[in-house]
Amino acid sequence: MNTVLESVIEHHVWANDTLLASCEGLSEAQLSLTVPGTFGSVMKTIVHIAEAEQIYLSRIPDTGVVHALDDEAEHLPPVADVRKALRETGQAWRAVVERWPDDRPVTYARHGQEEHRSVSFFLVQMLDHGAEHRNHIRTILSAHGVEPPEIDGWEWDDARRGGATGRNPT
């Protein structure tokens, strides 16, 4: 397996888990917060991130992942349940990277139409989509006076090296 790509996936999984661990301590009122220019409430965005990962993975053969979450549902699941779902998709992404090193295209149905996309497309979309919406959540929390966790590459690298601080944001 490509260890650079593996590390990129590990940051993504860690960032999701770190953010949702922080969100587990939020009140219902805080989970309902939003600000203009973001996707929606904190809770809706959390579910949206996980739902999208389930959708992407369900389109790649043999991942075992099904599209089960719905960010439009009347009653959204607790943060802990969404965190568990993201841990499961994290495991699936690791397996995809290991099993699909040649980036061959996959065929799937979307809106009744057959589509063909490479596995790298799904990986790039997952990374971009996840980063965008994690930052929406961080923006919402910051705008309402709640300090979100740092989830950038510096923090991830420090965490994986056992908490060593070499933070240099430049």
PDB file of C-alpha atoms in Angstrom, residues 10-158:
ATOM      1  CA  GLU A  10      -5.549   8.401   8.452  1.00  0.00           C
ATOM      2  CA  HIS A  11      -5.671  12.179   8.826  1.00  0.00           C
ATOM      3  CA  HIS A  12      -9.193  12.243   7.403  1.00  0.00           C
ATOM      4  CA  VAL A  13     -10.391   9.487   9.753  1.00  0.00           C
ATOM      5  CA  TRP A  14      -8.667  11.129  12.737  1.00  0.00           C
ATOM      6  CA  ALA A  15     -10.114  14.567  11.901  1.00  0.00           C
ATOM      7  CA  ASN A  16     -13.652  13.151  11.700  1.00  0.00           C
ATOM      8  CA  ASP A  17     -13.251  11.263  14.966  1.00  0.00           C
ATOM      9  CA  THR A  18     -11.611  14.174  16.810  1.00  0.00           C
ATOM     10  CA  LEU A  19     -14.320  16.604  15.725  1.00  0.00           C
ATOM     11  CA  LEU A  20     -17.172  14.246  16.585  1.00  0.00           C
ATOM     12  CA  ALA A  21     -15.619  13.384  19.952  1.00  0.00           C
ATOM     13  CA  SER A  22     -15.759  17.108  20.692  1.00  0.00           C
ATOM     14  CA  CYS A  23     -19.340  17.344  19.434  1.00  0.00           C
ATOM     15  CA  GLU A  24     -20.483  14.519  21.724  1.00  0.00           C
ATOM     16  CA  GLY A  25     -20.155  16.986  24.595  1.00  0.00           C
ATOM     17  CA  LEU A  26     -22.362  19.627  22.994  1.00  0.00           C
ATOM     18  CA  SER A  27     -25.888  20.367  24.169  1.00  0.00           C
ATOM     19  CA  GLU A  28     -28.906  19.927  21.912  1.00  0.00           C
ATOM     20  CA  ALA A  29     -29.020  23.716  21.553  1.00  0.00           C
ATOM     21  CA  GLN A  30     -25.379  23.816  20.460  1.00  0.00           C
ATOM     22  CA  LEU A  31     -25.941  20.966  17.977  1.00  0.00           C
ATOM     23  CA  SER A  32     -28.763  23.049  16.486  1.00  0.00           C
ATOM     24  CA  LEU A  33     -26.544  26.091  15.858  1.00  0.00           C
ATOM     25  CA  THR A  34     -25.756  27.298  12.355  1.00  0.00           C
ATOM     26  CA  VAL A  35     -24.383  30.397  10.608  1.00  0.00           C
ATOM     27  CA  PRO A  36     -24.986  31.732   7.092  1.00  0.00           C
ATOM     28  CA  GLY A  37     -22.763  30.239   4.433  1.00  0.00           C
ATOM     29  CA  THR A  38     -22.526  26.804   6.035  1.00  0.00           C
ATOM     30  CA  PHE A  39     -24.404  23.610   5.186  1.00  0.00           C
ATOM     31  CA  GLY A  40     -26.868  23.692   8.078  1.00  0.00           C
ATOM     32  CA  SER A  41     -26.898  22.977  11.775  1.00  0.00           C
ATOM     33  CA  VAL A  42     -23.938  21.292  13.434  1.00  0.00           C
ATOM     34  CA  MET A  43     -25.952  18.070  13.792  1.00  0.00           C
ATOM     35  CA  LYS A  44     -27.257  18.065  10.234  1.00  0.00           C
ATOM     36  CA  THR A  45     -23.716  18.646   8.947  1.00  0.00           C
ATOM     37  CA  ILE A  46     -22.333  15.803  11.061  1.00  0.00           C
ATOM     38  CA  VAL A  47     -24.896  13.408   9.605  1.00  0.00           C
ATOM     39  CA  HIS A  48     -24.285  14.802   6.107  1.00  0.00           C
ATOM     40  CA  ILE A  49     -20.559  14.017   6.305  1.00  0.00           C
ATOM     41  CA  ALA A  50     -21.205  10.421   7.359  1.00  0.00           C
ATOM     42  CA  GLU A  51     -24.064   9.913   4.907  1.00  0.00           C
ATOM     43  CA  ALA A  52     -21.892  11.068   2.010  1.00  0.00           C
ATOM     44  CA  GLU A  53     -19.131   8.647   2.985  1.00  0.00           C
ATOM     45  CA  GLN A  54     -21.671   5.824   3.059  1.00  0.00           C
ATOM     46  CA  ILE A  55     -22.917   6.823  -0.391  1.00  0.00           C
ATOM     47  CA  TYR A  56     -19.425   6.978  -1.905  1.00  0.00           C
ATOM     48  CA  LEU A  57     -18.397   3.649  -0.386  1.00  0.00           C
ATOM     49  CA  SER A  58     -21.660   1.945  -1.358  1.00  0.00           C
ATOM     50  CA  ARG A  59     -20.770   2.671  -4.990  1.00  0.00           C
ATOM     51  CA  ILE A  60     -17.421   0.878  -4.743  1.00  0.00           C
ATOM     52  CA  PRO A  61     -17.848  -2.910  -5.023  1.00  0.00           C
ATOM     53  CA  ASP A  62     -17.283  -5.155  -2.025  1.00  0.00           C
ATOM     54  CA  THR A  63     -16.925  -2.492   0.658  1.00  0.00           C
ATOM     55  CA  GLY A  64     -19.850  -3.857   2.656  1.00  0.00           C
ATOM     56  CA  VAL A  65     -21.013  -0.292   3.297  1.00  0.00           C
ATOM     57  CA  VAL A  66     -24.648   0.606   2.741  1.00  0.00           C
ATOM     58  CA  HIS A  67     -26.279   4.007   2.611  1.00  0.00           C
ATOM     59  CA  ALA A  68     -28.143   4.030   5.939  1.00  0.00           C
ATOM     60  CA  LEU A  69     -27.962   7.621   7.222  1.00  0.00           C
ATOM     61  CA  ASP A  70     -30.188  10.446   6.014  1.00  0.00           C
ATOM     62  CA  ASP A  71     -29.426  14.078   6.805  1.00  0.00           C
ATOM     63  CA  GLU A  72     -32.999  14.959   5.782  1.00  0.00           C
ATOM     64  CA  ALA A  73     -34.587  12.633   8.365  1.00  0.00           C
ATOM     65  CA  GLU A  74     -36.969  14.186  10.845  1.00  0.00           C
ATOM     66  CA  HIS A  75     -35.023  12.697  13.769  1.00  0.00           C
ATOM     67  CA  LEU A  76     -31.257  12.626  13.393  1.00  0.00           C
ATOM     68  CA  PRO A  77     -29.251   9.975  15.243  1.00  0.00           C
ATOM     69  CA  PRO A  78     -27.116  10.862  18.267  1.00  0.00           C
ATOM     70  CA  VAL A  79     -23.573  12.077  17.632  1.00  0.00           C
ATOM     71  CA  ALA A  80     -22.186   8.849  19.139  1.00  0.00           C
ATOM     72  CA  ASP A  81     -24.025   6.786  16.506  1.00  0.00           C
ATOM     73  CA  VAL A  82     -22.733   8.961  13.678  1.00  0.00           C
ATOM     74  CA  ARG A  83     -19.229   8.758  15.125  1.00  0.00           C
ATOM     75  CA  LYS A  84     -19.516   4.961  15.087  1.00  0.00           C
ATOM     76  CA  ALA A  85     -20.681   5.069  11.450  1.00  0.00           C
ATOM     77  CA  LEU A  86     -17.670   7.226  10.539  1.00  0.00           C
ATOM     78  CA  ARG A  87     -15.326   4.808  12.265  1.00  0.00           C
ATOM     79  CA  GLU A  88     -16.835   2.061  10.093  1.00  0.00           C
ATOM     80  CA  THR A  89     -16.418   4.092   6.907  1.00  0.00           C
ATOM     81  CA  GLY A  90     -12.860   4.873   7.991  1.00  0.00           C
ATOM     82  CA  GLN A  91     -12.119   1.155   8.115  1.00  0.00           C
ATOM     83  CA  ALA A  92     -13.730   0.741   4.709  1.00  0.00           C
ATOM     84  CA  TRP A  93     -11.605   3.537   3.185  1.00  0.00           C
ATOM     85  CA  ARG A  94      -8.468   1.834   4.511  1.00  0.00           C
ATOM     86  CA  ALA A  95      -9.555  -1.396   2.836  1.00  0.00           C
ATOM     87  CA  VAL A  96     -10.373   0.394  -0.439  1.00  0.00           C
ATOM     88  CA  VAL A  97      -6.893   1.898  -0.615  1.00  0.00           C
ATOM     89  CA  GLU A  98      -5.374  -1.512   0.038  1.00  0.00           C
ATOM     90  CA  ARG A  99      -7.576  -3.406  -2.442  1.00  0.00           C
ATOM     91  CA  TRP A 100      -7.697  -0.903  -5.312  1.00  0.00           C
ATOM     92  CA  PRO A 101      -4.114   0.183  -6.010  1.00  0.00           C
ATOM     93  CA  ASP A 102      -4.604   0.466  -9.764  1.00  0.00           C
ATOM     94  CA  ASP A 103      -7.438   3.044  -9.684  1.00  0.00           C
ATOM     95  CA  ARG A 104      -9.700   1.181 -12.063  1.00  0.00           C
ATOM     96  CA  PRO A 105     -13.147   2.608 -12.724  1.00  0.00           C
ATOM     97  CA  VAL A 106     -16.278   1.303 -11.091  1.00  0.00           C
ATOM     98  CA  THR A 107     -19.763   1.267 -12.541  1.00  0.00           C
ATOM     99  CA  TYR A 108     -22.791   2.141 -10.437  1.00  0.00           C
ATOM    100  CA  ALA A 109     -26.321   3.477 -10.800  1.00  0.00           C
ATOM    101  CA  ARG A 110     -27.051   7.073  -9.819  1.00  0.00           C
ATOM    102  CA  HIS A 111     -30.479   8.605 -10.310  1.00  0.00           C
ATOM    103  CA  GLY A 112     -31.371   5.763 -12.649  1.00  0.00           C
ATOM    104  CA  GLN A 113     -28.345   6.328 -14.859  1.00  0.00           C
ATOM    105  CA  GLU A 114     -25.214   4.216 -15.166  1.00  0.00           C
ATOM    106  CA  GLU A 115     -22.068   6.099 -14.174  1.00  0.00           C
ATOM    107  CA  HIS A 116     -18.393   5.228 -14.340  1.00  0.00           C
ATOM    108  CA  ARG A 117     -15.901   6.767 -11.921  1.00  0.00           C
ATOM    109  CA  SER A 118     -12.424   5.845 -10.793  1.00  0.00           C
ATOM    110  CA  VAL A 119     -11.784   4.886  -7.187  1.00  0.00           C
ATOM    111  CA  SER A 120      -9.535   7.952  -6.903  1.00  0.00           C
ATOM    112  CA  PHE A 121     -12.557  10.125  -7.715  1.00  0.00           C
ATOM    113  CA  PHE A 122     -14.372   8.780  -4.666  1.00  0.00           C
ATOM    114  CA  LEU A 123     -11.288   9.261  -2.481  1.00  0.00           C
ATOM    115  CA  VAL A 124     -10.775  12.847  -3.655  1.00  0.00           C
ATOM    116  CA  GLN A 125     -14.470  13.630  -3.210  1.00  0.00           C
ATOM    117  CA  MET A 126     -14.474  12.097   0.287  1.00  0.00           C
ATOM    118  CA  LEU A 127     -11.429  14.134   1.332  1.00  0.00           C
ATOM    119  CA  ASP A 128     -12.661  17.415  -0.139  1.00  0.00           C
ATOM    120  CA  HIS A 129     -16.226  16.993   1.083  1.00  0.00           C
ATOM    121  CA  GLY A 130     -15.160  15.986   4.574  1.00  0.00           C
ATOM    122  CA  ALA A 131     -12.722  18.867   4.975  1.00  0.00           C
ATOM    123  CA  GLU A 132     -15.260  21.408   3.720  1.00  0.00           C
ATOM    124  CA  HIS A 133     -17.992  20.322   6.104  1.00  0.00           C
ATOM    125  CA  ARG A 134     -15.715  19.789   9.108  1.00  0.00           C
ATOM    126  CA  ASN A 135     -14.682  23.407   8.630  1.00  0.00           C
ATOM    127  CA  HIS A 136     -18.345  24.435   8.431  1.00  0.00           C
ATOM    128  CA  ILE A 137     -18.848  22.853  11.854  1.00  0.00           C
ATOM    129  CA  ARG A 138     -15.729  24.562  13.218  1.00  0.00           C
ATOM    130  CA  THR A 139     -16.960  27.904  11.822  1.00  0.00           C
ATOM    131  CA  ILE A 140     -20.393  27.503  13.400  1.00  0.00           C
ATOM    132  CA  LEU A 141     -18.953  26.607  16.775  1.00  0.00           C
ATOM    133  CA  SER A 142     -16.415  29.451  16.701  1.00  0.00           C
ATOM    134  CA  ALA A 143     -19.072  31.986  15.679  1.00  0.00           C
ATOM    135  CA  HIS A 144     -21.094  30.992  18.739  1.00  0.00           C
ATOM    136  CA  GLY A 145     -18.195  31.113  21.193  1.00  0.00           C
ATOM    137  CA  VAL A 146     -17.500  27.375  21.336  1.00  0.00           C
ATOM    138  CA  GLU A 147     -13.835  26.473  20.834  1.00  0.00           C
ATOM    139  CA  PRO A 148     -13.648  23.688  18.227  1.00  0.00           C
ATOM    140  CA  PRO A 149     -10.799  21.202  18.266  1.00  0.00           C
ATOM    141  CA  GLU A 150      -7.804  21.791  16.032  1.00  0.00           C
ATOM    142  CA  ILE A 151      -7.862  19.110  13.325  1.00  0.00           C
ATOM    143  CA  ASP A 152      -5.260  20.298  10.860  1.00  0.00           C
ATOM    144  CA  GLY A 153      -2.195  18.412   9.719  1.00  0.00           C
ATOM    145  CA  TRP A 154      -0.023  19.881  12.481  1.00  0.00           C
ATOM    146  CA  GLU A 155      -2.337  18.579  15.208  1.00  0.00           C
ATOM    147  CA  TRP A 156      -2.729  15.204  13.520  1.00  0.00           C
ATOM    148  CA  ASP A 157       1.010  14.738  13.156  1.00  0.00           C
ATOM    149  CA  ASP A 158       1.588  15.757  16.761  1.00  0.00           C
TER     150      ASP A 158
END
